[in-house]
Coordinates of C-alpha atoms in Angstrom, one line a residue:
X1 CA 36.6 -65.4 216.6
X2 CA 39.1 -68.1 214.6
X3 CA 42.1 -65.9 214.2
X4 CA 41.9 -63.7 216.7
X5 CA 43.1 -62.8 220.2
X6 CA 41.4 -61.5 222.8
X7 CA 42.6 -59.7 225.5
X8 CA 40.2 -59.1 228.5
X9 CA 40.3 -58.7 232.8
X10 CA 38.4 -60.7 235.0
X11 CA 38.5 -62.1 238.9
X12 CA 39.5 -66.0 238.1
X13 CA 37.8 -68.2 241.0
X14 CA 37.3 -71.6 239.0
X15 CA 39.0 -73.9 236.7
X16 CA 38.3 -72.3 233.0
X17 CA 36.5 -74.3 230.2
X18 CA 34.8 -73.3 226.6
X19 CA 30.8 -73.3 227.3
X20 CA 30.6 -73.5 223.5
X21 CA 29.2 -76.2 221.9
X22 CA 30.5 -79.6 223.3
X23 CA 34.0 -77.9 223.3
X24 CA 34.9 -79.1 226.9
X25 CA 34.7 -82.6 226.0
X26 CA 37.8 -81.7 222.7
X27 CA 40.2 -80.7 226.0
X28 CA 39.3 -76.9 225.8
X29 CA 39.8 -76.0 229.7
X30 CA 42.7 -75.6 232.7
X31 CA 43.9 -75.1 235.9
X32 CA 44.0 -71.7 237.5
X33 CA 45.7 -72.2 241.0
X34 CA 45.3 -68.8 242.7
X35 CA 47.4 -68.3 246.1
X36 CA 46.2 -66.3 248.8
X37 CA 47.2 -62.6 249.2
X38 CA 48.1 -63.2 252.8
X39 CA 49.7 -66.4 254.6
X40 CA 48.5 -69.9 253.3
X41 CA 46.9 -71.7 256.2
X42 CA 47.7 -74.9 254.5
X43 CA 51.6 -76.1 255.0
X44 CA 53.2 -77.9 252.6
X45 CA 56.5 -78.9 251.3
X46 CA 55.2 -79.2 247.6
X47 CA 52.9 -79.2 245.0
X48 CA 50.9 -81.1 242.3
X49 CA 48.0 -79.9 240.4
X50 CA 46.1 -83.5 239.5
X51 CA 43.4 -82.5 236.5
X52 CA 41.4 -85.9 236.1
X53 CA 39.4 -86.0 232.6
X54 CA 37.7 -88.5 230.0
X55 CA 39.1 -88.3 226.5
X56 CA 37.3 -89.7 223.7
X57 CA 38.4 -90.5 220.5
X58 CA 34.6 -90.5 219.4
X59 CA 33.2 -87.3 218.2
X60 CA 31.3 -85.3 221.0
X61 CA 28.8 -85.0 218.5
X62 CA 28.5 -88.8 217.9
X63 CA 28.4 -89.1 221.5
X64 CA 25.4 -87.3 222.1
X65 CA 23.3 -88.7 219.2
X66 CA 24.6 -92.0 220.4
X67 CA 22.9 -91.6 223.9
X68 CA 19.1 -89.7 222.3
X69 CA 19.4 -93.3 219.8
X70 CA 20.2 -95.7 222.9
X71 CA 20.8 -94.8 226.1
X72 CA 22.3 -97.3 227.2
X73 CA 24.9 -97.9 224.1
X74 CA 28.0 -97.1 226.0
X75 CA 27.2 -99.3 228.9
X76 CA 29.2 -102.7 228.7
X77 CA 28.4 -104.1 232.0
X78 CA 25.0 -105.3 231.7
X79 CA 23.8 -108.6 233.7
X80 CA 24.6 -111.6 231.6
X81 CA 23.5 -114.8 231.7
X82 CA 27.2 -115.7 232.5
X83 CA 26.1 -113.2 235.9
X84 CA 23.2 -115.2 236.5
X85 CA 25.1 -118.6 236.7
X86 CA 27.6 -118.0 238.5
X87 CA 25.2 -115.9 241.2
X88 CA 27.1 -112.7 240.7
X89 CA 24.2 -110.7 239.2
X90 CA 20.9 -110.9 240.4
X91 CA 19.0 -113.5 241.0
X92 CA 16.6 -115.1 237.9
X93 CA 13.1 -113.9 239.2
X94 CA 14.5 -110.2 240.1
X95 CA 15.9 -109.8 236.7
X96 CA 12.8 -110.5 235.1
X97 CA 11.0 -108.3 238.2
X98 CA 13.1 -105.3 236.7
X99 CA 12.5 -106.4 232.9
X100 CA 9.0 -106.0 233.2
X101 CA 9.1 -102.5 234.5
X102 CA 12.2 -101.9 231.8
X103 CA 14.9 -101.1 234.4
X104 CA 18.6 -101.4 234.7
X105 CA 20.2 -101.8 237.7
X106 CA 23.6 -101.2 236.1
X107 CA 22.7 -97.5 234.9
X108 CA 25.0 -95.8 236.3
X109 CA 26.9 -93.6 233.8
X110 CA 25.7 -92.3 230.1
X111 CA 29.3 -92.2 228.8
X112 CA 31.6 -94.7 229.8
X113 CA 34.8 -96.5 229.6
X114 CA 33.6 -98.0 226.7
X115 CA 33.8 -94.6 225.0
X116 CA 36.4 -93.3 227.1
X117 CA 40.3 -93.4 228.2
X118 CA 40.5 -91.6 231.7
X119 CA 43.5 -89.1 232.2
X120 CA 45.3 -87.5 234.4
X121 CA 46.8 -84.0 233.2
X122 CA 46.6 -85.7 229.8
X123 CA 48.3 -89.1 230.5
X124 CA 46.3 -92.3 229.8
X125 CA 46.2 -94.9 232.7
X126 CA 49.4 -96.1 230.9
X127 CA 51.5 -94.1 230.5
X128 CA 52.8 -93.6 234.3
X129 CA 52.1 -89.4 235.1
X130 CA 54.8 -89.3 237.8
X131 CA 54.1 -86.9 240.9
X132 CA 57.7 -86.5 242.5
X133 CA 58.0 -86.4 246.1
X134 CA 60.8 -87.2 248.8
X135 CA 60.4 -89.1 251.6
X136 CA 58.8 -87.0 254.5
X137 CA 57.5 -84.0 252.5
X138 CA 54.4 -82.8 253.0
X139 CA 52.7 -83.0 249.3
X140 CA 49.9 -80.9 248.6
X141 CA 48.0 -82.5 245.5
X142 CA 45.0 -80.3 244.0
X143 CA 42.1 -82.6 242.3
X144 CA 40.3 -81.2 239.7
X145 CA 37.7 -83.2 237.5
X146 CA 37.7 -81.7 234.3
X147 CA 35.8 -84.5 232.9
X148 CA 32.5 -84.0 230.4
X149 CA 30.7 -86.8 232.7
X150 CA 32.8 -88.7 234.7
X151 CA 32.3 -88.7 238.8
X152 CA 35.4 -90.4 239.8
X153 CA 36.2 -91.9 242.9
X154 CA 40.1 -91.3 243.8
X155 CA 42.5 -92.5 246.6
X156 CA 46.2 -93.6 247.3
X157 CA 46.7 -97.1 248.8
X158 CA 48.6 -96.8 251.7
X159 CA 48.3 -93.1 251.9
X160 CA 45.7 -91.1 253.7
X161 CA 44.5 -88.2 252.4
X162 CA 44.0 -85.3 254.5
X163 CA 41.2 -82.8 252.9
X164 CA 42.0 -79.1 253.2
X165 CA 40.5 -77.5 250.3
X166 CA 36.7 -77.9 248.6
X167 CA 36.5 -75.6 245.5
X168 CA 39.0 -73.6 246.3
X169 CA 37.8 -72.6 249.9
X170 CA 39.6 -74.1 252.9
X171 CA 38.2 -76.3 255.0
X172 CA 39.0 -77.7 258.3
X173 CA 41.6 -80.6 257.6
X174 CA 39.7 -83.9 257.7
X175 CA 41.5 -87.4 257.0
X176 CA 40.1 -89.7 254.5
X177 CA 40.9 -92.7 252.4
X178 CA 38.5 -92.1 249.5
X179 CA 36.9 -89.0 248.3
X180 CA 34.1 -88.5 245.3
X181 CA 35.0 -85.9 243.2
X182 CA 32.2 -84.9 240.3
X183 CA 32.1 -82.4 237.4
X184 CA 33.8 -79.3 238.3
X185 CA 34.4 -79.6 241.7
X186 CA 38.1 -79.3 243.2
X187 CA 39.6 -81.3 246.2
X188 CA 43.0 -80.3 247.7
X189 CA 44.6 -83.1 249.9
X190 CA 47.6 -83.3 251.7
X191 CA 50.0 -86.0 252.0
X192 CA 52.7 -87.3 253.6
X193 CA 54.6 -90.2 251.6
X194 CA 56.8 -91.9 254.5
X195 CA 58.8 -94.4 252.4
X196 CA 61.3 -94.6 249.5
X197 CA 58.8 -96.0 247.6
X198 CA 56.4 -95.3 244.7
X199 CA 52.5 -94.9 245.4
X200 CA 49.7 -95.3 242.9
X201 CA 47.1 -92.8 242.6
X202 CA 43.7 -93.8 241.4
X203 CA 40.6 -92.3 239.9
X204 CA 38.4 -94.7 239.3
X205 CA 35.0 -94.1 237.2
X206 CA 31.7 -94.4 239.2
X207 CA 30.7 -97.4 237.3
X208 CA 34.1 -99.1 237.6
X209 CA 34.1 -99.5 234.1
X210 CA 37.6 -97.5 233.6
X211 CA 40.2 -95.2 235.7
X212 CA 42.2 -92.4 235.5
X213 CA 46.2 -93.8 237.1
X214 CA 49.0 -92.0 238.0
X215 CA 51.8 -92.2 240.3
X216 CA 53.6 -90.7 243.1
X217 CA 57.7 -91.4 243.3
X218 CA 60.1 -90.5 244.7
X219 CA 62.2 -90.8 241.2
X220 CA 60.8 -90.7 237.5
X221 CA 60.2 -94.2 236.1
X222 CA 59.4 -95.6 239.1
X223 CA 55.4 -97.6 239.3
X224 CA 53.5 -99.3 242.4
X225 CA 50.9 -102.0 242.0
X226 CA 47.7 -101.2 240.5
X227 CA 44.4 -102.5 242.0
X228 CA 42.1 -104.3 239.6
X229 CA 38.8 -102.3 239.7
X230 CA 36.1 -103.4 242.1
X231 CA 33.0 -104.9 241.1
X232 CA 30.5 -102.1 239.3
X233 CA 27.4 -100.9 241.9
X234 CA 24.2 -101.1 241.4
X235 CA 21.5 -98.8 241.8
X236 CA 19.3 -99.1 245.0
X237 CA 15.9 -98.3 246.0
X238 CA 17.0 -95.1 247.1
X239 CA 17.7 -94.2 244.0
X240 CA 14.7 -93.7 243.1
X241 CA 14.1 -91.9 245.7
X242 CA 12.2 -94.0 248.4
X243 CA 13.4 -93.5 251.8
X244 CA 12.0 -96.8 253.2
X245 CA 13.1 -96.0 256.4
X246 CA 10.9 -93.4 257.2
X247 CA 7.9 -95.7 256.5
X248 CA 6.0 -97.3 258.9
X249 CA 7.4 -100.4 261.1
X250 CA 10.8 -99.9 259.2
X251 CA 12.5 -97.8 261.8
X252 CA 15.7 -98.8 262.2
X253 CA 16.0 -101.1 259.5
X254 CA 19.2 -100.7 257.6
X255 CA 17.6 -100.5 253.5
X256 CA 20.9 -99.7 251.9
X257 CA 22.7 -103.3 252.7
X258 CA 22.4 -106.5 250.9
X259 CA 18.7 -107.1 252.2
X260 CA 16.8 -105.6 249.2
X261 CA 18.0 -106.2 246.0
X262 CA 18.4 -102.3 243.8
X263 CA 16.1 -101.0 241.6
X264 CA 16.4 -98.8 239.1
X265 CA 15.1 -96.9 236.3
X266 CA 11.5 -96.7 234.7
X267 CA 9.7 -97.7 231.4
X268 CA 9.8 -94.8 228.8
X269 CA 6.7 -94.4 227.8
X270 CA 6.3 -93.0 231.3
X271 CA 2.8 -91.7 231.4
X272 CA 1.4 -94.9 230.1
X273 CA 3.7 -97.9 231.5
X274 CA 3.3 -100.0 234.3
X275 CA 6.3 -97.9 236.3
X276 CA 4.2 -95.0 236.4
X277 CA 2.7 -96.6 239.2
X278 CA 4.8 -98.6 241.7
X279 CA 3.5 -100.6 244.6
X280 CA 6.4 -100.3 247.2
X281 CA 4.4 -102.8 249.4
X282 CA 0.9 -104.4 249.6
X283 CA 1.9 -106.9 251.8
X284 CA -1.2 -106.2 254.3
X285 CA -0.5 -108.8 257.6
X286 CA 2.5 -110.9 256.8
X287 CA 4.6 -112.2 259.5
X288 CA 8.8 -111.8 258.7
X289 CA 9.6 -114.7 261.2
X290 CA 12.4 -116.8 260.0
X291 CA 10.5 -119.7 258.1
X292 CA 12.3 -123.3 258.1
X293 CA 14.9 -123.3 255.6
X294 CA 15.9 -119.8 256.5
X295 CA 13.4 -117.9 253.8
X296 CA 11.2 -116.0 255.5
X297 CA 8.8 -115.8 252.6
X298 CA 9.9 -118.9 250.6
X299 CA 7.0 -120.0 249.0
X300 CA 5.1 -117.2 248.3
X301 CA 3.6 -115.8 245.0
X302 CA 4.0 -112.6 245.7
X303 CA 2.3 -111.8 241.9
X304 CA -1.1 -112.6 243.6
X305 CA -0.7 -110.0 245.9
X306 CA -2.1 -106.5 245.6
X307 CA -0.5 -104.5 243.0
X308 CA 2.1 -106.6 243.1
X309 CA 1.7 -108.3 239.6
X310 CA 3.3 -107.3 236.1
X311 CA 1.2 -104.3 235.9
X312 CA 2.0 -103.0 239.0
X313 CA 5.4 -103.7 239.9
X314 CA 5.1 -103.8 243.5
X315 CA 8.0 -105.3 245.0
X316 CA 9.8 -106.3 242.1
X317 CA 13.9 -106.2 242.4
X318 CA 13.1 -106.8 246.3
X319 CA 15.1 -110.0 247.7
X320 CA 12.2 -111.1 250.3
X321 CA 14.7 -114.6 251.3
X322 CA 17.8 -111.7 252.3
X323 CA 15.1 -110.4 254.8
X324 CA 14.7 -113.8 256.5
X325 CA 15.3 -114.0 260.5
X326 CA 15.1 -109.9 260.6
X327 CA 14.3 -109.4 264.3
X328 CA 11.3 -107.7 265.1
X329 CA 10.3 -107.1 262.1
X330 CA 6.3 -107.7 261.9
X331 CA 5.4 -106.5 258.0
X332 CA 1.7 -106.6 259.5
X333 CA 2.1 -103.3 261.4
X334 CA 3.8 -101.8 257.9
X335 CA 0.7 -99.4 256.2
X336 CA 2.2 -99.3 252.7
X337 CA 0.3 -98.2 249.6
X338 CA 0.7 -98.0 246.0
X339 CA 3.7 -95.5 245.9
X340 CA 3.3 -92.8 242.5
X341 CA 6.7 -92.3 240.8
X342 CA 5.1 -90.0 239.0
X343 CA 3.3 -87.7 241.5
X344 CA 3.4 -84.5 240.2
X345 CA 1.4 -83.3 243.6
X346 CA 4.8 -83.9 244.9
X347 CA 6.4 -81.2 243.3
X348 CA 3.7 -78.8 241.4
X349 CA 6.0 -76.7 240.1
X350 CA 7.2 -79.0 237.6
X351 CA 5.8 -79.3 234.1
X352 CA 3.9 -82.1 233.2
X353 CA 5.5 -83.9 229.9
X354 CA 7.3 -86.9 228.6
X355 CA 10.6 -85.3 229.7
X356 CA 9.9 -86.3 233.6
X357 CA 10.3 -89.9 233.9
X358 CA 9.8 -89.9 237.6
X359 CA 9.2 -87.5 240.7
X360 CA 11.1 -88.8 243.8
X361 CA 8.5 -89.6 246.5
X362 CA 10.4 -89.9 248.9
X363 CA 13.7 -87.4 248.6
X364 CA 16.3 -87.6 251.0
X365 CA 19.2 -85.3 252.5
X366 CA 22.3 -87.6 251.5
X367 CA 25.2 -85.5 252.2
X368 CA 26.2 -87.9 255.0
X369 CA 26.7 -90.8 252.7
X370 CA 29.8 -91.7 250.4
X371 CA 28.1 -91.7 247.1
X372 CA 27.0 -94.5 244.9
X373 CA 29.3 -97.8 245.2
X374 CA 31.2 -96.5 248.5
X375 CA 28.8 -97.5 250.5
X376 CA 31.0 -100.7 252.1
X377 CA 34.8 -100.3 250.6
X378 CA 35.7 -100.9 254.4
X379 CA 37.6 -97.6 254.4
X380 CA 36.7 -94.0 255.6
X381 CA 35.4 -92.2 252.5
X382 CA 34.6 -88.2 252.3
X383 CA 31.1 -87.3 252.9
X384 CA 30.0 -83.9 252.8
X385 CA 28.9 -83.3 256.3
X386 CA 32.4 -84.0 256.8
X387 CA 33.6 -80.2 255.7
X388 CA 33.3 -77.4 258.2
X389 CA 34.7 -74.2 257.0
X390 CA 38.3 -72.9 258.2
X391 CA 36.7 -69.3 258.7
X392 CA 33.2 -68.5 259.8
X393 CA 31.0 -67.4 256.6
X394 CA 31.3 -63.8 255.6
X395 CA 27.7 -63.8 255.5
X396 CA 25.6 -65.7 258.6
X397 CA 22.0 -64.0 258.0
X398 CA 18.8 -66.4 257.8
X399 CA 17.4 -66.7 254.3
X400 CA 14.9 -64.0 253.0
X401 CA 13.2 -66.9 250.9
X402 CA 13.1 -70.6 250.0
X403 CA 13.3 -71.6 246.6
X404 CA 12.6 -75.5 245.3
X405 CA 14.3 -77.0 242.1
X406 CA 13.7 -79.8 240.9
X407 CA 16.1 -81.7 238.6
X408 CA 14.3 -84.1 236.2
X409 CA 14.6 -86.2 233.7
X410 CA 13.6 -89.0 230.7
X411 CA 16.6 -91.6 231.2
X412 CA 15.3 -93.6 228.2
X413 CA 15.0 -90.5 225.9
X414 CA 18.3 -88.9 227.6
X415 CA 15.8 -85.8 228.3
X416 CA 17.2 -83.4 231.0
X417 CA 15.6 -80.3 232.7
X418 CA 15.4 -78.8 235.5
X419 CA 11.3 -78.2 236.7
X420 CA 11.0 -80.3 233.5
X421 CA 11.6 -78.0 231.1
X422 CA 15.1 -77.3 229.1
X423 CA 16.4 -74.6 228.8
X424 CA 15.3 -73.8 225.0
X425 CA 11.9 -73.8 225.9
X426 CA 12.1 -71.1 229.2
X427 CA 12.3 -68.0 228.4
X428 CA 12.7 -65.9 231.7
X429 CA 15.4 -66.3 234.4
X430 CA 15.4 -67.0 237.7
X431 CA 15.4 -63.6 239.2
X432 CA 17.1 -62.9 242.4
X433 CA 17.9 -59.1 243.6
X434 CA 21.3 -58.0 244.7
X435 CA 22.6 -59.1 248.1
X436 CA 19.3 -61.4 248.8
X437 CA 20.1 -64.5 250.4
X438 CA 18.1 -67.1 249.1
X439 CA 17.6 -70.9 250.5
X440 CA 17.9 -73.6 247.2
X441 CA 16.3 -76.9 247.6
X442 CA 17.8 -78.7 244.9
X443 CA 15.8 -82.1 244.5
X444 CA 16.6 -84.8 242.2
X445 CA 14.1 -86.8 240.9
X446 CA 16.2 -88.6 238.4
X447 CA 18.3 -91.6 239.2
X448 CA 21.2 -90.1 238.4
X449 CA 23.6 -88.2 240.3
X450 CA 24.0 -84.6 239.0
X451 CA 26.9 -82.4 239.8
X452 CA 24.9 -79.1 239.8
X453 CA 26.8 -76.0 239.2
X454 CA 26.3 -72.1 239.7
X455 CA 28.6 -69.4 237.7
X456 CA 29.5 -66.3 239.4
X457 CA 28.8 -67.5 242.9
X458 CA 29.3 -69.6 246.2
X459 CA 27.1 -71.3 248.4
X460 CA 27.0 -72.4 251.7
X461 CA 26.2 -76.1 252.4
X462 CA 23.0 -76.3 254.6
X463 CA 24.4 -79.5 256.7
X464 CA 24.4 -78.6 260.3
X465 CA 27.7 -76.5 261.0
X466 CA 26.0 -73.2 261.1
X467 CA 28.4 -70.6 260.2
X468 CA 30.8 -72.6 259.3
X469 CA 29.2 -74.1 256.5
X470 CA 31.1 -75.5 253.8
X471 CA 30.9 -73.2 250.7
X472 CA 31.5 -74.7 247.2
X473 CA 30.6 -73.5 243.5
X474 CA 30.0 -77.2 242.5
X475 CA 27.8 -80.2 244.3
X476 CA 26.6 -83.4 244.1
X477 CA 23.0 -84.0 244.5
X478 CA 22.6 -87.8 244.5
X479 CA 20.3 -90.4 242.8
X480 CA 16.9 -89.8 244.6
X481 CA 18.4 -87.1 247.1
X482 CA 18.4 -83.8 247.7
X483 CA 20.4 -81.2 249.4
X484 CA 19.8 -77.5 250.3
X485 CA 21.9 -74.7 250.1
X486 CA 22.3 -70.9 251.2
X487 CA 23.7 -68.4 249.3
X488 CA 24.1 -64.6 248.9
X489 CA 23.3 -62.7 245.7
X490 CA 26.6 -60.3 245.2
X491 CA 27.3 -60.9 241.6
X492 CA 24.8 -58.5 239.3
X493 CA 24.6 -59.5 235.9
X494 CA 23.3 -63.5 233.9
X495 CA 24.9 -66.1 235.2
X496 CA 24.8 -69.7 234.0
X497 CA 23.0 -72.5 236.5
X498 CA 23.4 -75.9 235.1
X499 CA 24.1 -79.8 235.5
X500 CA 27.9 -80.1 235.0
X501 CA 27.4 -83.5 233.1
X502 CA 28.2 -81.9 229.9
X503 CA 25.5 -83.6 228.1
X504 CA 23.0 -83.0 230.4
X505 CA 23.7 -79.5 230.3
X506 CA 23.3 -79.5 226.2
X507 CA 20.1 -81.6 226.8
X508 CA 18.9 -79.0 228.3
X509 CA 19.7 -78.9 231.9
X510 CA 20.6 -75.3 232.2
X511 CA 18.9 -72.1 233.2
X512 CA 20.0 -68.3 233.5
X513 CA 20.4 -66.8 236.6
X514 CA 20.1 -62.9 237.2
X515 CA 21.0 -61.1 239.9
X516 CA 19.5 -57.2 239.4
X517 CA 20.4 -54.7 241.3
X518 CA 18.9 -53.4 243.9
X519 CA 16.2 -50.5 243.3
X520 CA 15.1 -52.1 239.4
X521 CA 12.0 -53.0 238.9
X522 CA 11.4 -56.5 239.6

């Protein structure tokens, strides 16, 4: 209560924050940095605690009303026609490919840094936040994003980065470059500044459209060059969730590169629009041979071909003339259908209702990529198949059940659920009994990454090291992906489940979790 002070115990294990209202957003949270009871594994020569966040001096009120009006009022780097000219947007006939089916390739964060000045432990980009180290030292620097809904990716030129820490739980080391840090997760890095010289630590926002700066030194006042922000990503194809190379007679074929142009986002009258149902490829017997001039389909109308007109939107955003000279790739052996984006047969757990925009037909494991924009920075960046866990898991046994969530979504109407409903309209929790272990299938069928967090709890990455999983609190389930975790119920009592977008979670992605204890009534 205002006025008041409240004294209570508890066993810290995260960062703290107000779940109040849209309280995070005003600066209400910190650091806890908790040291181990017995020797540190980790050696180091100092410390930093680096707490990257987005301050706004908009109300988070305005904010939110601002993105239910227009979602796409913060974004600032839409294709222009200056784009188009000078060929560094998409080319004429994509563009209008996506404007029939309403898309945006360039969709990549609600909030941006239109609204935003990105900070690190409070300093603006600026202001110079100096980390003081000497020559030699090993520096132990621990990332947290305190952000409302900001994924930002963070290195150090010239300095690797050698990741021992995820959430607080050590890891084996593992050098980097570049590391993707969302909502409430926590990266500790060590490194090892050679020179007398300062270093400049970046945190750029996913869509490049601000960053978080700050900078290492040997002495205060000292600054290093700052690198201009790269150009902003685009949204692919498997963003939406289509793992083309799994169809048929695309094996091998690399889909992520240059040779398809990205797709993104539906109409929002989604039961009704001409997204609902999208035509992937009708192509029937078309040869992919180089034709003369290099295009292997120049000349073609594909409009004329099946489902591939306005109304159907079959290959729209695609770059057919980037696939020319492909070797041995014959698109007459390819079987390809009209491909649902809504396909609730897909995922028949999920409520029917404006509030889904689209069900990912095609969901992917992507815990071995870099996340959205890494893809080719030329540079070794974190993936999470990359953590193995220091210490085998304290608990190793096979999971008593499997459990699917889906985490959908209206873009256009800024509408967020999980299963397709929000929270204020489920009544019942997701039940679990104490010391279960239970298998979570988190599937996205948004395209939008979603840091998806669980209160009270740790899981244990399902990505191929066994007992020696990574285990986090916090993790990114990208744009059209999935990913599947483990994890044990030992924490009786409600516990909050929820997308760590801020605004997500007061959209309505959030559900109560409760863990009974064993011998109640189910």
């Amino acid at each position: 209560m205002p006025l008041t002070t409240l004294s209570c115990s508890a066993q810290p294990h995260d960062p703290y924050h107000s779940h109040s209202g849209l309280q995070e957003q005003l600066g209400h949270y910190g650091p806890i940095v908790i040291d181990p009871a017995g020797v540190d594994p980790v050696k180091y020569d100092r410390e930093h605690v680096i707490v990257l966040a987005d301050h706004s001096a908009i109300s988070p009120e305005a904010i939110f009303r601002a993105m239910k009006v227009d979602p796409g009022h913060f974004n600032f780097q839409r294709q222009t026609l200056a784009g188009l000219l000078s060929k560094r947007d998409q080319a004429l006939k994509d563009r209008l490919d996506w404007g029939k089916m309403r898309m945006d390739p360039t969709d990549i964060s609600d909030a941006t840094g239109s609204a935003y000045t990105y900070i690190v432990n409070g300093y603006g980009p600026r202001d110079n936040w100096t980390a003081l180290f000497t020559p030699g030292e090993r520096v132990r620097l621990r990332f947290i994003n305190a952000s409302a809904m900001t994924t930002f990716n963070v290195r150090i030129p010239g300095l690797p980065l050698t990741v021992v820490q995820a959430d607080g739980q050590n890891v084996r080391p593992v050098m980097v470059e570049e590391f993707q840090i969302g909502v409430a997760e926590t990266y500790d890095v060590i490194v090892t500044p050679p020179d007398d010289r300062a270093y400049t630590l970046v945190g750029e926002a996913i869509d490049r459209s601000g960053m978080a700066r700050a900078t290492l030194a040997p002495r205060a006042g000292m600054t290093a060059e700052v690198p201009p922000l790269r150009e902003r990503p685009l949204a692919t194809m498997k963003d939406m969730g289509m793992d083309m190379s799994s169809m048929p007679g695309m094996e091998g074929m690399d889909m992520s590169g240059g040779g398809m142009s990205p797709m993104r986002g539906v109409d929002p009258t989604a039961e009704k629009n001409a997204s609902a149902k999208l035509t992937v490829a009708g192509a029937g017997a078309m040869a992919m041979g180089a034709a003369p001039g290099g295009t292997a389909m120049a000349g073609m109308d594909h409009s004329n071909m099946a489902g591939m007109a306005a109304g159907g939107g079959a290959m729209a955003g695609m770059d057919h003339s980037a696939m020319a000279g492909q070797p041995g790739m014959d698109m007459g052996s390819m079987e390809m259908g009209p491909m649902n984006m809504r396909d609730f047969s897909k995922a028949p757990q999920v409520k029917k209702s404006p509030g889904v925009q689209t069900i990912s037909p095609m969901p992917m494991d992507r815990t071995g990529e870099p996340g959205q924009g890494l893809e080719n920075v030329g540079h070794k960046v974190l993936v999470y198949k990359d953590l193995m866990a220091l210490e085998r898991n304290p608990d190793v046994r096979a999971p008593d059940r499997s459990l699917d969530i889906h985490l959908t979504g209206n873009m256009e109407r800024f509408m967020w659920s999980f299963d397709g409903e929000k929270m204020s309209d489920v009544h019942d929790p997701i039940p679990f009994i104490e010391g279960e272990r239970v298998r979570i299938n988190l599937i996205n069928d948004s395209m939008m990454g979603h840091p998806i967090h669980i209160h009270g709890h740790f899981f244990e990455l399902v990505t191929g090291h066994g007992d020696h999983a990574p285990r986090k609190h916090t993790v990114i389930v990208q744009p059209g992906g999935k990913v599947t975790w483990d994890f044990t119920a030992d924490a009786v009592g409600d516990w909050a489940f929820h997308c760590h977008l801020l605004y997500h979670m007061h959209a309505g992605m959030m559900r109560v979790v409760s863990v009974r204890p064993k011998g109640d009534a189910a």
